[in-house]
Coordinates of C-alpha atoms and ligand atoms in Angstrom, one line a residue:
M26 CA 0.0 0.0 0.0
Q27 CA 2.8 2.4 0.9
R28 CA 4.4 1.9 -2.5
C29 CA 1.2 2.3 -4.2
A30 CA 0.4 5.5 -2.4
L31 CA 3.9 6.8 -3.1
T32 CA 3.7 6.1 -6.8
L33 CA 0.4 7.9 -6.9
V34 CA 1.7 10.9 -5.0
L35 CA 4.6 11.1 -7.5
A36 CA 2.1 11.0 -10.3
F37 CA 0.7 14.3 -9.0
S38 CA 3.9 16.2 -9.8
S39 CA 4.2 16.0 -13.6
A40 CA 6.4 18.5 -15.4
A41 CA 4.7 21.2 -17.4
L42 CA 6.5 21.4 -20.7
A43 CA 6.0 21.1 -24.4
L44 CA 2.6 21.0 -26.1
D45 CA 1.6 24.5 -27.1
N46 CA 0.8 26.4 -24.0
G47 CA 2.3 23.7 -21.7
L48 CA -0.8 23.5 -19.6
M49 CA -2.9 20.6 -18.3
R50 CA -0.3 17.9 -18.7
T51 CA -2.7 15.9 -16.6
P52 CA -6.5 16.3 -16.9
P53 CA -7.7 19.5 -15.2
M54 CA -9.6 19.2 -12.0
G55 CA -12.0 21.6 -10.3
W56 CA -15.5 22.8 -10.0
L57 CA -17.8 24.0 -12.8
A58 CA -21.1 25.8 -12.1
W59 CA -23.3 24.7 -15.1
E60 CA -24.8 21.3 -14.4
R61 CA -25.8 22.0 -10.8
F62 CA -26.6 25.8 -11.0
R63 CA -27.5 26.3 -14.7
C64 CA -28.7 29.8 -15.6
D65 CA -30.3 30.6 -12.2
I66 CA -30.1 34.4 -12.2
D67 CA -32.8 35.0 -9.7
C68 CA -30.7 36.4 -6.9
Q69 CA -33.6 38.1 -5.3
N70 CA -35.5 34.9 -4.5
D71 CA -32.7 32.4 -4.6
P72 CA -29.6 34.2 -3.4
Q73 CA -27.8 31.0 -2.4
N74 CA -28.0 29.3 -5.7
C75 CA -28.0 32.1 -8.3
I76 CA -25.1 32.7 -10.6
S77 CA -23.3 35.4 -8.6
E78 CA -20.0 36.2 -7.1
T79 CA -21.3 34.7 -3.8
L80 CA -21.7 31.3 -5.4
F81 CA -18.1 31.4 -6.6
T82 CA -16.6 32.7 -3.4
D83 CA -18.6 30.2 -1.4
M84 CA -17.3 27.3 -3.6
A85 CA -13.8 28.7 -3.5
D86 CA -13.9 28.7 0.3
R87 CA -15.0 25.1 0.2
L88 CA -12.3 24.0 -2.3
A89 CA -9.7 25.7 -0.2
E90 CA -10.9 24.6 3.2
D91 CA -12.3 21.2 2.8
G92 CA -9.3 19.4 1.4
W93 CA -10.2 19.6 -2.3
R94 CA -7.4 21.9 -3.4
E95 CA -4.7 19.7 -2.0
L96 CA -6.1 16.8 -4.1
G97 CA -5.8 18.8 -7.3
Y98 CA -9.3 20.3 -7.6
V99 CA -8.0 23.8 -8.3
Y100 CA -10.1 25.3 -11.0
I101 CA -13.3 27.1 -10.2
N102 CA -15.1 27.8 -13.4
I103 CA -17.9 30.2 -14.2
D104 CA -20.2 29.0 -17.0
D105 CA -23.0 30.7 -18.9
C106 CA -25.1 33.6 -17.7
W107 CA -22.4 35.5 -15.9
S108 CA -22.3 38.5 -18.1
S109 CA -24.3 41.6 -18.7
K110 CA -26.5 41.5 -21.7
E111 CA -24.5 44.4 -23.2
R112 CA -20.9 44.9 -23.8
D113 CA -19.3 48.1 -22.3
N114 CA -18.7 51.3 -24.2
Q115 CA -15.4 50.0 -25.4
G116 CA -16.9 46.8 -26.8
R117 CA -15.7 44.6 -23.9
L118 CA -17.6 41.9 -22.1
Q119 CA -18.6 42.9 -18.6
A120 CA -20.1 40.9 -15.7
D121 CA -23.7 41.5 -14.7
P122 CA -23.2 44.4 -12.3
K123 CA -26.0 43.3 -9.9
R124 CA -24.8 39.7 -9.5
F125 CA -21.1 40.5 -9.7
P126 CA -21.0 43.9 -8.0
R127 CA -17.2 43.8 -7.5
G128 CA -16.4 42.6 -11.0
I129 CA -14.4 39.6 -12.3
P130 CA -10.9 41.0 -11.5
R131 CA -11.8 41.1 -7.8
L132 CA -13.3 37.6 -7.9
S133 CA -10.2 36.5 -9.7
R134 CA -8.0 37.9 -6.9
Y135 CA -10.1 36.2 -4.3
I136 CA -9.7 32.9 -6.1
H137 CA -6.0 33.3 -6.6
D138 CA -5.5 34.3 -2.9
R139 CA -6.8 30.9 -2.0
G140 CA -4.4 29.0 -4.3
L141 CA -7.1 28.3 -6.9
K142 CA -7.6 29.2 -10.6
L143 CA -10.5 30.9 -12.2
G144 CA -12.2 29.7 -15.4
I145 CA -14.7 31.6 -17.5
Y146 CA -17.2 30.8 -20.3
G147 CA -17.6 32.3 -23.8
D148 CA -19.2 31.3 -27.1
I149 CA -17.9 31.6 -30.6
G150 CA -21.1 33.0 -32.2
T151 CA -23.5 35.8 -31.9
H152 CA -24.8 34.6 -28.5
T153 CA -24.0 32.1 -25.8
C154 CA -26.4 29.2 -25.4
G155 CA -28.2 31.1 -22.7
G156 CA -28.6 34.2 -24.9
Y157 CA -25.8 36.4 -23.5
P158 CA -23.3 38.2 -25.8
G159 CA -21.2 35.9 -27.8
T160 CA -17.7 36.3 -29.2
T161 CA -18.0 37.1 -32.9
L162 CA -14.9 36.8 -35.0
D163 CA -14.2 40.6 -34.7
K164 CA -14.3 40.3 -30.9
V165 CA -12.0 37.3 -30.5
Q166 CA -8.9 39.4 -29.7
T167 CA -10.7 41.8 -27.4
D168 CA -12.2 39.0 -25.4
A169 CA -9.0 37.1 -25.1
Q170 CA -7.3 40.2 -23.9
T171 CA -10.1 41.0 -21.5
F172 CA -9.9 37.6 -19.9
A173 CA -6.1 37.8 -19.6
D174 CA -6.4 41.3 -18.0
W175 CA -8.9 39.9 -15.5
G176 CA -6.5 37.1 -14.5
I177 CA -8.5 34.3 -16.0
D178 CA -6.8 30.9 -16.1
M179 CA -9.1 28.8 -18.3
L180 CA -11.7 29.5 -21.0
K181 CA -14.5 27.2 -22.1
L182 CA -15.6 28.4 -25.6
D183 CA -19.0 27.2 -26.5
G184 CA -20.5 27.0 -30.0
C185 CA -24.1 28.0 -29.9
Y186 CA -25.4 30.5 -32.5
S187 CA -22.6 29.8 -35.0
N188 CA -22.1 27.4 -37.9
S189 CA -19.3 25.1 -39.0
T190 CA -17.5 27.7 -41.1
Y191 CA -17.6 30.1 -38.2
Q192 CA -16.3 27.5 -35.8
E193 CA -13.5 26.5 -38.2
L194 CA -12.3 30.0 -38.1
G195 CA -13.1 30.9 -34.6
Y196 CA -11.7 28.1 -32.5
P197 CA -8.1 28.3 -33.9
M198 CA -8.3 32.1 -33.9
M199 CA -9.1 32.1 -30.1
S200 CA -6.3 29.7 -29.5
K201 CA -3.9 32.1 -31.1
A202 CA -5.4 35.1 -29.4
L203 CA -5.1 33.5 -25.9
N204 CA -1.5 32.6 -26.6
A205 CA -0.8 36.1 -27.8
T206 CA -1.9 37.6 -24.5
G207 CA 1.1 35.9 -22.9
R208 CA -1.0 34.7 -20.0
P209 CA -1.3 30.9 -19.7
I210 CA -5.0 30.2 -20.2
G211 CA -6.3 26.6 -20.5
Y212 CA -8.6 26.3 -23.5
S213 CA -11.7 24.1 -23.5
C214 CA -13.3 23.8 -27.0
S215 CA -16.9 22.7 -27.4
W216 CA -16.3 22.6 -31.2
P217 CA -16.4 18.8 -31.7
A218 CA -19.7 18.5 -29.8
Y219 CA -21.3 20.8 -32.4
Q220 CA -19.9 18.7 -35.3
G221 CA -21.1 15.2 -34.2
G222 CA -17.8 14.4 -32.4
L223 CA -16.4 12.2 -35.1
P224 CA -14.2 12.4 -38.2
P225 CA -14.3 13.4 -41.0
K226 CA -16.2 16.5 -39.6
V227 CA -14.0 16.5 -36.5
N228 CA -10.2 16.7 -36.8
Y229 CA -8.7 15.4 -33.6
T230 CA -5.1 16.1 -34.7
Q231 CA -5.9 19.7 -35.1
L232 CA -7.9 19.9 -31.8
G233 CA -4.9 18.5 -30.0
Q234 CA -2.8 21.3 -31.4
I235 CA -5.2 24.2 -30.5
C236 CA -7.2 23.1 -27.4
N237 CA -6.3 21.6 -24.0
L238 CA -9.6 19.8 -23.8
W239 CA -12.8 19.5 -25.8
R240 CA -16.3 18.5 -25.3
N241 CA -17.1 15.7 -27.8
Y242 CA -20.7 14.9 -27.0
A243 CA -24.0 15.9 -25.4
D244 CA -24.4 17.7 -22.2
I245 CA -24.5 15.6 -19.0
Q246 CA -27.8 15.8 -17.0
D247 CA -28.4 14.7 -13.4
S248 CA -29.4 11.1 -14.2
W249 CA -27.8 7.7 -14.5
D250 CA -29.4 7.4 -18.0
S251 CA -27.4 10.4 -19.0
V252 CA -24.1 9.0 -17.7
L253 CA -24.8 5.7 -19.5
G254 CA -25.5 7.5 -22.8
I255 CA -22.2 9.3 -22.5
V256 CA -20.2 6.1 -21.5
D257 CA -21.8 4.2 -24.4
W258 CA -20.9 6.9 -26.9
F259 CA -17.3 7.4 -25.7
F260 CA -16.5 3.7 -25.6
E261 CA -18.3 2.8 -28.8
N262 CA -16.1 5.4 -30.5
Q263 CA -12.9 4.6 -28.5
D264 CA -10.9 3.8 -31.6
V265 CA -11.2 7.4 -32.7
L266 CA -11.2 9.1 -29.3
Q267 CA -8.7 7.2 -27.3
P268 CA -5.6 8.1 -29.5
A269 CA -6.6 11.7 -29.5
A270 CA -5.9 12.1 -25.8
G271 CA -2.5 12.7 -24.2
P272 CA -0.8 15.2 -21.9
G273 CA -2.2 18.7 -22.6
Q274 CA -5.0 17.4 -24.8
W275 CA -8.1 15.6 -23.3
N276 CA -11.4 14.3 -24.4
D277 CA -14.1 15.8 -22.1
P278 CA -17.2 13.6 -21.4
D279 CA -18.5 16.5 -19.2
M280 CA -19.0 17.2 -15.5
L281 CA -19.1 14.8 -12.5
L282 CA -22.6 14.6 -11.1
I283 CA -21.4 13.0 -7.8
G284 CA -23.0 14.8 -4.9
D285 CA -26.1 15.8 -6.8
F286 CA -29.5 14.1 -6.9
G287 CA -29.5 11.6 -9.8
L288 CA -26.9 9.0 -8.9
S289 CA -26.8 6.3 -6.2
L290 CA -23.4 5.8 -4.4
D291 CA -22.7 2.8 -6.6
Q292 CA -23.4 4.9 -9.7
S293 CA -21.3 7.7 -8.3
R294 CA -18.4 5.3 -7.9
A295 CA -19.0 4.1 -11.4
Q296 CA -18.8 7.6 -12.8
M297 CA -15.6 8.3 -10.9
A298 CA -14.0 5.1 -12.0
L299 CA -15.0 5.4 -15.7
W300 CA -13.9 9.1 -15.8
A301 CA -10.6 8.0 -14.4
I302 CA -10.3 5.3 -17.1
M303 CA -11.1 7.9 -19.7
A304 CA -8.4 10.3 -18.4
A305 CA -11.3 12.8 -18.3
P306 CA -11.2 16.3 -16.8
L307 CA -12.7 16.1 -13.3
F308 CA -15.0 19.0 -13.0
M309 CA -17.5 18.5 -10.2
S310 CA -20.8 20.3 -10.6
N311 CA -22.4 20.0 -7.2
D312 CA -23.0 22.0 -4.0
L313 CA -19.8 21.7 -2.0
R314 CA -21.5 23.6 0.9
T315 CA -23.9 20.7 1.6
I316 CA -22.3 17.6 -0.1
S317 CA -22.8 14.3 1.8
S318 CA -19.8 12.5 3.3
G319 CA -20.5 9.5 1.0
A320 CA -20.2 11.6 -2.2
R321 CA -17.2 13.5 -0.8
A322 CA -15.3 10.2 0.0
I323 CA -15.8 9.1 -3.6
L324 CA -14.6 12.4 -5.1
Q325 CA -11.7 12.6 -2.7
N326 CA -10.5 9.0 -3.2
K327 CA -6.8 9.4 -3.6
V328 CA -6.2 6.3 -5.7
A329 CA -9.0 7.1 -8.1
I330 CA -7.6 10.6 -8.5
G331 CA -4.1 9.3 -8.9
I332 CA -5.2 7.0 -11.7
N333 CA -7.0 9.9 -13.4
Q334 CA -4.0 12.0 -13.0
D335 CA -1.4 9.5 -14.2
Q336 CA 1.4 11.4 -15.8
R337 CA 1.7 9.2 -18.9
G338 CA -1.7 10.4 -19.9
V339 CA -2.9 7.4 -21.9
Q340 CA -6.6 7.2 -22.1
G341 CA -8.1 3.8 -21.3
R342 CA -10.3 1.5 -23.3
R343 CA -13.1 -1.0 -22.9
L344 CA -11.6 -4.5 -23.3
I345 CA -14.6 -6.7 -22.9
K346 CA -18.4 -6.6 -23.1
E347 CA -19.8 -9.8 -21.6
K348 CA -23.2 -11.1 -22.4
S349 CA -23.8 -11.1 -18.7
G350 CA -23.7 -7.3 -18.6
I351 CA -20.3 -7.1 -17.1
E352 CA -17.8 -4.9 -18.9
V353 CA -14.0 -4.7 -18.3
Y354 CA -12.0 -1.5 -18.8
L355 CA -8.3 -1.0 -18.6
R356 CA -6.0 2.0 -18.5
P357 CA -2.2 1.6 -18.7
L358 CA -0.4 3.8 -16.2
S359 CA 3.1 4.9 -15.5
N360 CA 5.8 2.5 -14.2
G361 CA 4.2 -0.7 -15.5
A362 CA 1.0 -0.1 -13.4
S363 CA -2.5 -0.2 -14.7
A364 CA -6.1 0.4 -13.7
L365 CA -8.9 -2.1 -14.2
V366 CA -12.6 -1.4 -13.9
F367 CA -15.2 -4.1 -13.7
F368 CA -18.6 -2.5 -14.4
S369 CA -22.0 -4.0 -14.2
R370 CA -25.0 -3.0 -16.3
R371 CA -27.1 -5.5 -14.5
T372 CA -30.2 -4.6 -12.5
D373 CA -30.6 -7.6 -10.3
M374 CA -28.0 -8.3 -7.6
P375 CA -24.2 -8.2 -7.2
Y376 CA -22.7 -10.4 -9.9
R377 CA -19.8 -12.7 -9.2
Y378 CA -17.4 -12.3 -12.2
M379 CA -14.6 -14.7 -12.6
T380 CA -11.5 -14.0 -14.6
S381 CA -7.7 -13.8 -14.4
L382 CA -5.2 -11.2 -15.4
K383 CA -3.9 -13.5 -18.1
T384 CA -7.4 -13.6 -19.6
L385 CA -7.4 -9.8 -19.6
G386 CA -4.1 -9.7 -21.5
Y387 CA -1.5 -9.2 -18.8
T388 CA 1.9 -10.8 -19.4
A389 CA 3.2 -13.6 -17.1
G390 CA 4.2 -12.5 -13.7
V391 CA 3.2 -11.7 -10.2
Y392 CA 1.1 -8.6 -9.5
E393 CA 0.0 -6.6 -6.6
A394 CA -3.4 -5.0 -6.6
F395 CA -5.3 -2.3 -4.6
D396 CA -9.0 -2.3 -4.5
V397 CA -9.8 1.4 -4.9
F398 CA -13.1 2.1 -3.3
P399 CA -12.9 -0.1 -0.2
E400 CA -9.3 1.2 -0.1
K401 CA -7.9 -2.3 0.6
R402 CA -4.7 -4.0 -0.6
L403 CA -5.4 -7.4 -2.1
P404 CA -3.3 -10.6 -1.9
E405 CA -0.6 -11.0 -4.5
L406 CA -1.9 -12.4 -7.8
K407 CA -0.2 -14.4 -10.5
D408 CA -1.3 -13.6 -14.0
T409 CA -2.9 -17.1 -14.1
T410 CA -4.7 -16.8 -10.7
E411 CA -8.4 -17.0 -11.2
F412 CA -10.3 -14.5 -9.1
V413 CA -13.8 -13.4 -8.5
V414 CA -15.0 -9.8 -8.2
S415 CA -18.5 -9.1 -6.9
V416 CA -19.9 -6.2 -8.9
N417 CA -23.0 -4.4 -7.7
P418 CA -25.8 -3.4 -10.1
S419 CA -24.8 -0.2 -11.9
G420 CA -21.6 -0.3 -9.8
V421 CA -17.9 -0.9 -10.3
V422 CA -15.0 -2.7 -8.8
M423 CA -11.8 -0.7 -9.6
W424 CA -8.3 -2.0 -9.1
Y425 CA -4.9 -0.4 -9.3
I426 CA -2.5 -3.1 -10.3
Y427 CA 1.3 -3.1 -10.4
P428 CA 4.0 -5.7 -10.8
A429 CA 5.0 -7.2 -7.5
A430 CA 8.2 -5.7 -6.1
D431 CA 10.4 -8.7 -6.0
W432 CA 9.2 -9.7 -9.4
W433 CA 10.0 -6.7 -11.5
K434 CA 13.5 -6.3 -10.2
G435 CA 14.8 -9.4 -11.8
A436 CA 12.3 -10.3 -14.4
E437 CA 10.8 -9.4 -17.7
P438 CA 9.4 -5.9 -18.2
G439 CA 5.7 -5.8 -17.4
R440 CA 4.4 -4.8 -20.8
F441 CA 0.8 -5.4 -21.9
S442 CA 0.1 -8.1 -24.4
E443 CA 0.3 -6.7 -27.9
K444 CA -2.5 -9.0 -29.0
L445 CA -5.1 -7.6 -26.7
I446 CA -4.3 -3.9 -26.4
G447 CA -1.0 -3.1 -27.9
P448 CA -1.8 -1.9 -31.4
K449 CA -5.0 -0.1 -30.3
F450 CA -3.4 2.1 -27.6
H451 CA -1.6 5.0 -29.0
R452 CA 2.1 5.7 -28.9
Y453 CA 2.5 6.0 -25.1
A454 CA 1.1 2.6 -24.3
N455 CA 4.0 0.5 -25.1
E456 CA 6.9 2.7 -24.1
A457 CA 9.7 0.9 -22.4
Y458 CA 8.7 -0.3 -19.0
A459 CA 10.1 1.7 -16.1
P460 CA 10.3 0.2 -12.6
L461 CA 8.3 1.7 -9.8
V462 CA 9.9 4.6 -8.1
L463 CA 10.1 4.1 -4.4
Ligands
GLA505 C1 -24.1 24.3 -23.7 C2 -22.9 23.6 -23.1 C3 -23.1 23.4 -21.6 C4 -23.4 24.7 -20.9 C5 -24.5 25.4 -21.6 C6 -24.7 26.9 -21.1 O1 -25.2 23.5 -23.7 O2 -22.6 22.4 -23.7 O3 -22.0 22.7 -21.0 O4 -22.2 25.5 -21.0 O5 -24.3 25.5 -23.0 O6 -25.7 27.5 -21.7

């Protein structure tokens, strides 16, 4: 367990270099207002929940004081409906003066003072999805500069009220404009979500060059159905999506619902596990002021976070879809480690699934495993050892697996079997094996 924890701690400190703006070498983590608080602008009747500076300072306090920040949840992101309906007399966006009386620069200082980063939302079109002023092409530079002047650290650029030609010009233009400000600003592009998420309309090579993350698919809603729809789409299209991800460039299946109303605790663990397998950005959209201890424990699970944040940045894949409704997912991690998720789509009772690491494509050897959600170390496993996992309905069992210490020192490198996963994983997957760092 100690080694496992240490490896995961090391995985938190990845170097920020290369790829364009050098940001987000591991998937960004934080909090995003949209799914939970939407476009509630009724501060008179609903002061606690409306989109206002109070909401963001409240959440910033929680992130900073309740152990979130230390785990990596550092972004606090404003979404739609923050701005005034009119630009100012110099053509710049401005916050709604009633709901953000002290303006965004003050909010930004508040956030930075607490060791956090501030994200904001815009739209490459005439209007945002909520009907607020959009960023037309002639306003791209102005808005990039305004955000930089305000101390913004991340921009989500939506694509309502525009068309494909406009987006083709606008998304790369904003990327350049953000870089030109000289301020490092993480860039989230909704572009692919507006173009069906798949080639030939979507060019993932180009997206990797201009955006740090991108929404590929539909908006998440507060229900298990919505999570399943997203999971289905992402893994059905894994041959296209999985190679697109890597350090600094991430597929974004949308926010975490954990702590809201729609998911059971088992379903919440499933979302956390599958988002970790997908190397997805971890943006919670919940109320951190009232979150239950059960939801908090899932979101603050260090091993699940460590897997999500693995510095190699290889997105995982679905390996197996059993007729029984059990599915197996795998993500290769640094230092010969890997994450396995057993997921049940059943609706009856916990299912006892029997397999072995060999069956799942692991090479011969002895492995150690850590059961992520009960936070328990498991007995050593040989690749040939048959084991049973009991998977709850709409739940997961997630394991962090690594070659046993006395095995890797003298023996064969713990590569993954080419046959099962090798050619399908992109370039990082079969890099030379490196021993665990102790
Ligand atoms: C779109 C986006 C959502 C959210 C809303 C805001 O639907 O996909 O994530 O930003 O707009 O209006």
